[in-house]
Amino acid sequence: MKAPLLLFALALAAVLRGEESRAFRIVQVTDTHVIDEESPARWIKFRKIQFNGMTIDSSFRSWEDTSCQLLDAFNRTVNRRHRSGTPVSLLLHTGDMIDNDQGNELTWFARIMKGGIVDPDSGADEDPLPGPGNDPNDPFTAQGLDPSIPWVGMPGNHDLEGQGNVLPSQADLFRQLALGMFAIPAAEGNFSRAMLVPRSPLLPPLTDAEVRRLPPGIVPADAGRAWMEREGFVRTFLAEFGGQEAHGFSACRVDEMDYSFRPRKDLPLRVIVLDTVNTYSGICEGVYDKRKVERFLKPELDKALAQHEVVVLTSHHPPSNLADARILDISTGSIRVRPYQPGDWMTAADCDQLLASYPNVVLWLAGHTHRNVVTPHARPQGEPWYEIETNSLFDFPQEARSLTLNWKAPGTLGVALEMVAVDEGLSPLVDRAREMSRQAVAENPTLRFAAGQPGDRDGELEIHYGFTLAGGE
C-alpha cells in the first residue's frame, strides 16, 4: 500500500507545483505617503472650505509621524509571507510613495525599500522622548524589501505636486515655506505640525486665537525639503537606487513615465503602467493626454492582443477618476479652478469605449482614492474588465492587496483577492498608529468606507477573455 500512496503523493505534488508555476501573485501597495510631518509647507491649519465644487481640508492625521515605520513594517510583513509559503511574484506600488514632493521624503522612502539606517527627521535634530528608538523621529534600521521580490512603481500626485495639488512653479510661497527660506512665527499662522498641539484628526484645526496663544517659534530651515517636480523626482530616485533605470523609473522617461513589461517570460502576461499625474496644470485629479493614447497606450494594447497576452493596466488614479484637466488659479489673490485645454484628455467614458475592443484587458489596478472598491466594467460584447481600487497603507484600515492570477481552463483566468494587513507586534510605534487610525473611525464611522464591502476585499474573480494565449495554456 505504501508504494501506491507514495506515487499518488508524488503525482499530487507535481500537479501542485505545476499549478503554482502558472500562478502569478501581485502585491499592490499604494499611497504610503512617507511624510515629513515637520515641514512648514503642510496644510495643517486650513479649515474645510468649498470652492468650485472642490473640497480642501486639513491634511493632518494624529499618526502621521509614523509613516516611515509603517512602510518598514509592511515590508517586514511581505518578506515574512514571501519566505513562508506565499511567494510574491511582483510588488506593485501604485503611487503617492511620498506626501509632499520633498527630496527628503523620497530619500527616506528609497532607504526603507533598500534597507538600512533611516533618520526620519528634518530641521533641528530632535529627540522628543530621550533615548533611541522610542519616538518617530529617532533613526531606525529598515529591513528593506526582500531582494528576491521584484518591484516597480509609478508616480502619484503627491510624488510630483506639493501636497498633491500644487505645482511648485505655481506657488512660490509654498516652495519657500517648504525650504524655510524665511521665518514664520507661530503667532502668524505656521502650518507645521511641529508648532501645533497634536490632537485628534476629527477635531477642527486650531483657530487663529489658539494659534496666537502658542509660544512663538521658528521652524528651522532644511534644504532637504525642496520640492522636486518631475525631473528632480526621477533624479533623486535614480541616485538612491543607482543606474539610469530602476523599479520602473528611467532617466529617459521624465515628462511621460508610461511603460510596459512582461514580468515573467513563461507567462503570457503584460503589465502596462500609465502616468496619470496632472503636472500640466496641477490639482490632484488624474488626467491622461489623448495624444499619449495614440502614441503609447493603443500601440501597447495592439501588440499585446496580437501576441495573445493578458493585460493588467495600472496607474495611480483609477480610470473612473480620469477627466478633463483643470487648473488651480491663484493669480488673482483668490483660489479658483478653471478648465485647462478642454477636450484634450481621456475621460472615464473614453476608457470604457477603448477597452471594449480589447478582450485581453482583464484588470486596471489603482490607488489614490484611499478605499477598497472592485468595479466591473461591462463590454457591449464579451466579458467585463475590472477596475480595482486599493486603500492607502497610511490610512485606515492600513492594508495592501494581494492578487493571485491563476490560468485555469483555456480562455479563463482566476484572480484571488486578499487584503494584507501589517503584522501586529513589529513595532510599538506602528501598533500605536494602527490604534489611532481605528480610533478615528470609532469617532467618525463615515471613515469606515475606506475598508470597502466584503466583495471589495476578499474573494475570487473568474474572467473569460475568450482566446488561447501565447505559449498555450
mmCIF file of C-alpha atoms in Angstrom, residues 193-442:
data_model
loop_
_atom_site.group_PDB
_atom_site.id
_atom_site.type_symbol
_atom_site.label_atom_id
_atom_site.label_comp_id
_atom_site.label_asym_id
_atom_site.label_seq_id
_atom_site.Cartn_x
_atom_site.Cartn_y
_atom_site.Cartn_z
ATOM 1 C CA ARG A 193 2.610 70.224 12.976
ATOM 2 C CA ALA A 194 5.824 70.768 14.899
ATOM 3 C CA MET A 195 4.352 74.019 16.225
ATOM 4 C CA LEU A 196 0.829 72.705 16.880
ATOM 5 C CA VAL A 197 -0.608 70.735 19.756
ATOM 6 C CA PRO A 198 -1.261 67.171 18.473
ATOM 7 C CA ARG A 199 -4.958 66.423 18.552
ATOM 8 C CA SER A 200 -7.459 64.009 17.070
ATOM 9 C CA PRO A 201 -7.763 64.359 13.284
ATOM 10 C CA LEU A 202 -11.526 64.605 13.794
ATOM 11 C CA LEU A 203 -11.265 67.817 15.782
ATOM 12 C CA PRO A 204 -11.169 71.079 13.838
ATOM 13 C CA PRO A 205 -7.769 72.643 13.151
ATOM 14 C CA LEU A 206 -6.595 75.245 15.621
ATOM 15 C CA THR A 207 -8.375 78.575 15.451
ATOM 16 C CA ASP A 208 -6.483 81.793 14.850
ATOM 17 C CA ALA A 209 -6.912 82.657 18.514
ATOM 18 C CA GLU A 210 -5.499 79.278 19.580
ATOM 19 C CA VAL A 211 -2.528 79.707 17.275
ATOM 20 C CA ARG A 212 -1.842 83.181 18.684
ATOM 21 C CA ARG A 213 -1.695 81.686 22.193
ATOM 22 C CA LEU A 214 1.043 79.237 21.170
ATOM 23 C CA PRO A 215 4.532 80.310 22.200
ATOM 24 C CA PRO A 216 6.373 81.986 19.315
ATOM 25 C CA GLY A 217 8.732 79.702 17.476
ATOM 26 C CA ILE A 218 10.585 79.263 14.239
ATOM 27 C CA VAL A 219 10.714 76.085 12.175
ATOM 28 C CA PRO A 220 14.391 75.573 11.251
ATOM 29 C CA ALA A 221 15.226 75.698 7.570
ATOM 30 C CA ASP A 222 16.090 72.447 5.778
ATOM 31 C CA ALA A 223 17.216 72.338 2.144
ATOM 32 C CA GLY A 224 16.223 68.659 2.044
ATOM 33 C CA ARG A 225 12.589 69.753 1.970
ATOM 34 C CA ALA A 226 12.955 71.241 -1.513
ATOM 35 C CA TRP A 227 10.119 70.416 -3.894
ATOM 36 C CA MET A 228 11.375 68.305 -6.781
ATOM 37 C CA GLU A 229 8.829 68.231 -9.616
ATOM 38 C CA ARG A 230 9.316 65.595 -12.329
ATOM 39 C CA GLU A 231 12.992 65.930 -13.191
ATOM 40 C CA GLY A 232 14.079 66.231 -9.570
ATOM 41 C CA PHE A 233 11.956 63.256 -8.537
ATOM 42 C CA VAL A 234 13.494 60.954 -11.153
ATOM 43 C CA ARG A 235 16.999 62.246 -10.476
ATOM 44 C CA THR A 236 16.669 61.710 -6.713
ATOM 45 C CA PHE A 237 15.071 58.281 -7.154
ATOM 46 C CA LEU A 238 17.798 57.028 -9.507
ATOM 47 C CA ALA A 239 20.546 58.498 -7.336
ATOM 48 C CA GLU A 240 19.274 56.371 -4.444
ATOM 49 C CA PHE A 241 18.849 53.147 -6.429
ATOM 50 C CA GLY A 242 21.687 53.636 -8.920
ATOM 51 C CA GLY A 243 21.811 53.469 -12.691
ATOM 52 C CA GLN A 244 19.755 55.073 -15.436
ATOM 53 C CA GLU A 245 16.730 52.853 -14.762
ATOM 54 C CA ALA A 246 15.325 51.421 -11.543
ATOM 55 C CA HIS A 247 11.958 49.968 -10.496
ATOM 56 C CA GLY A 248 10.094 51.412 -13.472
ATOM 57 C CA PHE A 249 11.672 54.868 -13.428
ATOM 58 C CA SER A 250 14.089 55.929 -16.153
ATOM 59 C CA ALA A 251 16.241 58.933 -16.917
ATOM 60 C CA CYS A 252 14.829 58.682 -20.448
ATOM 61 C CA ARG A 253 11.213 58.942 -19.247
ATOM 62 C CA VAL A 254 10.668 62.102 -17.240
ATOM 63 C CA ASP A 255 7.865 64.062 -18.882
ATOM 64 C CA GLU A 256 5.889 60.876 -19.539
ATOM 65 C CA MET A 257 6.527 57.987 -17.136
ATOM 66 C CA ASP A 258 4.483 55.361 -19.017
ATOM 67 C CA TYR A 259 5.997 51.930 -19.615
ATOM 68 C CA SER A 260 5.108 48.319 -20.339
ATOM 69 C CA PHE A 261 6.734 44.991 -19.465
ATOM 70 C CA ARG A 262 6.357 41.214 -19.320
ATOM 71 C CA PRO A 263 7.053 40.330 -15.658
ATOM 72 C CA ARG A 264 7.679 36.649 -16.405
ATOM 73 C CA LYS A 265 8.805 35.259 -19.748
ATOM 74 C CA ASP A 266 6.960 31.961 -19.338
ATOM 75 C CA LEU A 267 3.572 33.616 -18.677
ATOM 76 C CA PRO A 268 1.552 35.476 -21.333
ATOM 77 C CA LEU A 269 1.043 38.495 -19.078
ATOM 78 C CA ARG A 270 1.755 42.147 -19.858
ATOM 79 C CA VAL A 271 1.630 44.989 -17.335
ATOM 80 C CA ILE A 272 1.044 48.472 -18.783
ATOM 81 C CA VAL A 273 1.799 51.393 -16.452
ATOM 82 C CA LEU A 274 0.179 54.777 -17.125
ATOM 83 C CA ASP A 275 1.369 58.111 -15.757
ATOM 84 C CA THR A 276 -1.839 59.959 -14.837
ATOM 85 C CA VAL A 277 -0.411 62.802 -12.723
ATOM 86 C CA ASN A 278 -1.567 66.235 -13.802
ATOM 87 C CA THR A 279 1.675 68.187 -13.909
ATOM 88 C CA TYR A 280 0.283 70.084 -16.882
ATOM 89 C CA SER A 281 -1.911 72.284 -14.720
ATOM 90 C CA GLY A 282 -1.775 70.908 -11.179
ATOM 91 C CA ILE A 283 -4.629 69.654 -8.932
ATOM 92 C CA CYS A 284 -4.975 66.133 -7.566
ATOM 93 C CA GLU A 285 -7.313 64.710 -10.211
ATOM 94 C CA GLY A 286 -5.995 62.201 -12.739
ATOM 95 C CA VAL A 287 -5.547 63.063 -16.412
ATOM 96 C CA TYR A 288 -4.303 61.194 -19.465
ATOM 97 C CA ASP A 289 -3.466 63.095 -22.641
ATOM 98 C CA LYS A 290 -5.283 61.737 -25.719
ATOM 99 C CA ARG A 291 -2.045 62.105 -27.681
ATOM 100 C CA LYS A 292 -0.457 59.564 -25.329
ATOM 101 C CA VAL A 293 -3.359 57.205 -26.043
ATOM 102 C CA GLU A 294 -2.385 57.233 -29.719
ATOM 103 C CA ARG A 295 1.381 57.069 -29.393
ATOM 104 C CA PHE A 296 1.707 54.743 -26.380
ATOM 105 C CA LEU A 297 -1.414 53.094 -24.969
ATOM 106 C CA LYS A 298 -3.102 51.859 -28.147
ATOM 107 C CA PRO A 299 0.144 50.516 -29.687
ATOM 108 C CA GLU A 300 0.878 48.608 -26.463
ATOM 109 C CA LEU A 301 -2.656 47.184 -26.374
ATOM 110 C CA ASP A 302 -2.462 46.221 -30.056
ATOM 111 C CA LYS A 303 0.877 44.477 -29.504
ATOM 112 C CA ALA A 304 -0.447 42.542 -26.513
ATOM 113 C CA LEU A 305 -3.562 41.479 -28.425
ATOM 114 C CA ALA A 306 -1.511 40.340 -31.420
ATOM 115 C CA GLN A 307 0.746 38.316 -29.104
ATOM 116 C CA HIS A 308 -2.240 36.858 -27.204
ATOM 117 C CA GLU A 309 -1.175 38.336 -23.862
ATOM 118 C CA VAL A 310 -3.446 39.059 -20.915
ATOM 119 C CA VAL A 311 -3.112 42.721 -19.905
ATOM 120 C CA VAL A 312 -3.142 44.319 -16.473
ATOM 121 C CA LEU A 313 -3.340 48.099 -16.686
ATOM 122 C CA THR A 314 -2.240 50.136 -13.704
ATOM 123 C CA SER A 315 -1.983 53.786 -12.742
ATOM 124 C CA HIS A 316 -2.145 55.901 -9.632
ATOM 125 C CA HIS A 317 -5.567 57.304 -10.468
ATOM 126 C CA PRO A 318 -8.387 54.853 -11.204
ATOM 127 C CA PRO A 319 -9.962 55.146 -14.655
ATOM 128 C CA SER A 320 -13.205 56.403 -13.096
ATOM 129 C CA ASN A 321 -11.208 59.398 -11.791
ATOM 130 C CA LEU A 322 -9.897 60.450 -15.211
ATOM 131 C CA ALA A 323 -11.423 63.636 -16.607
ATOM 132 C CA ASP A 324 -10.650 66.862 -18.406
ATOM 133 C CA ALA A 325 -7.812 68.755 -16.750
ATOM 134 C CA ARG A 326 -8.474 71.741 -14.524
ATOM 135 C CA ILE A 327 -6.056 74.346 -13.265
ATOM 136 C CA LEU A 328 -5.737 75.915 -9.838
ATOM 137 C CA ASP A 329 -5.618 79.652 -10.460
ATOM 138 C CA ILE A 330 -4.326 81.806 -7.608
ATOM 139 C CA SER A 331 -3.101 84.683 -9.752
ATOM 140 C CA THR A 332 -5.948 86.950 -8.685
ATOM 141 C CA GLY A 333 -5.274 86.518 -4.970
ATOM 142 C CA SER A 334 -8.199 84.117 -4.509
ATOM 143 C CA ILE A 335 -8.453 80.391 -5.197
ATOM 144 C CA ARG A 336 -10.459 79.310 -8.209
ATOM 145 C CA VAL A 337 -10.480 76.378 -10.591
ATOM 146 C CA ARG A 338 -10.972 76.651 -14.341
ATOM 147 C CA PRO A 339 -10.794 74.202 -17.259
ATOM 148 C CA TYR A 340 -7.412 73.575 -18.877
ATOM 149 C CA GLN A 341 -7.323 72.685 -22.579
ATOM 150 C CA PRO A 342 -10.770 71.026 -22.533
ATOM 151 C CA GLY A 343 -11.227 68.049 -24.838
ATOM 152 C CA ASP A 344 -7.559 67.005 -24.844
ATOM 153 C CA TRP A 345 -7.932 64.330 -22.158
ATOM 154 C CA MET A 346 -9.121 60.736 -21.930
ATOM 155 C CA THR A 347 -12.188 60.537 -19.700
ATOM 156 C CA ALA A 348 -13.695 57.603 -17.832
ATOM 157 C CA ALA A 349 -16.166 57.105 -20.700
ATOM 158 C CA ASP A 350 -13.285 57.081 -23.190
ATOM 159 C CA CYS A 351 -11.628 54.284 -21.162
ATOM 160 C CA ASP A 352 -14.735 52.113 -21.436
ATOM 161 C CA GLN A 353 -15.020 52.773 -25.150
ATOM 162 C CA LEU A 354 -11.357 51.981 -25.787
ATOM 163 C CA LEU A 355 -11.186 48.783 -23.728
ATOM 164 C CA ALA A 356 -14.341 47.410 -25.347
ATOM 165 C CA SER A 357 -12.071 46.486 -28.282
ATOM 166 C CA TYR A 358 -9.502 44.637 -26.174
ATOM 167 C CA PRO A 359 -10.938 41.481 -24.561
ATOM 168 C CA ASN A 360 -7.473 40.582 -23.272
ATOM 169 C CA VAL A 361 -7.520 43.526 -20.821
ATOM 170 C CA VAL A 362 -8.711 41.980 -17.563
ATOM 171 C CA LEU A 363 -7.740 44.351 -14.707
ATOM 172 C CA TRP A 364 -6.953 48.007 -14.040
ATOM 173 C CA LEU A 365 -5.232 48.426 -10.640
ATOM 174 C CA ALA A 366 -5.121 51.847 -8.993
ATOM 175 C CA GLY A 367 -4.871 53.750 -5.725
ATOM 176 C CA HIS A 368 -5.461 57.448 -4.983
ATOM 177 C CA THR A 369 -8.975 57.186 -3.528
ATOM 178 C CA HIS A 370 -7.851 55.568 -0.242
ATOM 179 C CA ARG A 371 -10.610 52.983 -0.446
ATOM 180 C CA ASN A 372 -11.192 49.374 -1.497
ATOM 181 C CA VAL A 373 -13.561 49.079 -4.444
ATOM 182 C CA VAL A 374 -13.944 46.420 -7.141
ATOM 183 C CA THR A 375 -15.983 47.626 -10.120
ATOM 184 C CA PRO A 376 -16.845 45.508 -13.170
ATOM 185 C CA HIS A 377 -16.959 47.398 -16.475
ATOM 186 C CA ALA A 378 -19.290 45.751 -18.986
ATOM 187 C CA ARG A 379 -18.321 45.447 -22.631
ATOM 188 C CA PRO A 380 -21.003 45.568 -25.334
ATOM 189 C CA GLN A 381 -19.795 42.114 -26.330
ATOM 190 C CA GLY A 382 -17.812 39.709 -24.194
ATOM 191 C CA GLU A 383 -16.827 39.634 -20.548
ATOM 192 C CA PRO A 384 -16.241 42.680 -18.308
ATOM 193 C CA TRP A 385 -12.907 44.052 -17.194
ATOM 194 C CA TYR A 386 -12.413 45.001 -13.543
ATOM 195 C CA GLU A 387 -11.328 48.299 -12.019
ATOM 196 C CA ILE A 388 -9.704 47.561 -8.641
ATOM 197 C CA GLU A 389 -9.007 50.420 -6.227
ATOM 198 C CA THR A 390 -6.931 49.676 -3.136
ATOM 199 C CA ASN A 391 -6.886 51.677 0.077
ATOM 200 C CA SER A 392 -3.903 53.631 1.384
ATOM 201 C CA LEU A 393 -1.366 51.860 3.567
ATOM 202 C CA PHE A 394 -1.181 55.125 5.519
ATOM 203 C CA ASP A 395 -4.879 55.472 6.409
ATOM 204 C CA PHE A 396 -7.448 53.131 7.971
ATOM 205 C CA PRO A 397 -7.511 50.169 7.599
ATOM 206 C CA GLN A 398 -3.763 50.356 6.719
ATOM 207 C CA GLU A 399 -3.682 47.423 4.323
ATOM 208 C CA ALA A 400 -2.324 46.352 0.945
ATOM 209 C CA ARG A 401 -3.854 43.918 -1.533
ATOM 210 C CA SER A 402 -2.728 40.541 -2.870
ATOM 211 C CA LEU A 403 -3.964 39.391 -6.283
ATOM 212 C CA THR A 404 -3.120 35.832 -7.347
ATOM 213 C CA LEU A 405 -3.624 35.218 -11.055
ATOM 214 C CA ASN A 406 -4.251 31.577 -11.965
ATOM 215 C CA TRP A 407 -4.645 30.356 -15.544
ATOM 216 C CA LYS A 408 -7.456 27.801 -15.482
ATOM 217 C CA ALA A 409 -9.264 26.359 -18.493
ATOM 218 C CA PRO A 410 -8.313 27.843 -21.872
ATOM 219 C CA GLY A 411 -9.571 31.400 -22.039
ATOM 220 C CA THR A 412 -10.253 31.587 -18.286
ATOM 221 C CA LEU A 413 -8.302 33.456 -15.613
ATOM 222 C CA GLY A 414 -8.963 33.247 -11.891
ATOM 223 C CA VAL A 415 -7.971 36.226 -9.738
ATOM 224 C CA ALA A 416 -7.924 35.592 -5.983
ATOM 225 C CA LEU A 417 -8.187 38.793 -3.946
ATOM 226 C CA GLU A 418 -6.885 39.054 -0.380
ATOM 227 C CA MET A 419 -6.262 42.086 1.814
ATOM 228 C CA VAL A 420 -2.854 42.100 3.523
ATOM 229 C CA ALA A 421 -2.703 43.721 6.951
ATOM 230 C CA VAL A 422 0.578 44.748 8.526
ATOM 231 C CA ASP A 423 1.648 42.243 11.173
ATOM 232 C CA GLU A 424 0.998 43.335 14.737
ATOM 233 C CA GLY A 425 3.761 43.471 17.299
ATOM 234 C CA LEU A 426 6.530 44.547 14.908
ATOM 235 C CA SER A 427 6.870 47.997 16.452
ATOM 236 C CA PRO A 428 5.151 49.811 19.332
ATOM 237 C CA LEU A 429 5.069 52.922 17.135
ATOM 238 C CA VAL A 430 3.272 51.099 14.316
ATOM 239 C CA ASP A 431 0.841 49.478 16.743
ATOM 240 C CA ARG A 432 0.118 52.952 18.121
ATOM 241 C CA ALA A 433 -0.517 54.293 14.603
ATOM 242 C CA ARG A 434 -2.888 51.413 13.876
ATOM 243 C CA GLU A 435 -4.832 52.084 17.064
ATOM 244 C CA MET A 436 -5.039 55.809 16.291
ATOM 245 C CA SER A 437 -6.484 55.099 12.838
ATOM 246 C CA ARG A 438 -9.042 52.726 14.370
ATOM 247 C CA GLN A 439 -9.953 55.328 16.962
ATOM 248 C CA ALA A 440 -10.521 57.860 14.206
ATOM 249 C CA VAL A 441 -13.055 55.508 12.631
ATOM 250 C CA ALA A 442 -14.698 54.792 16.002
#
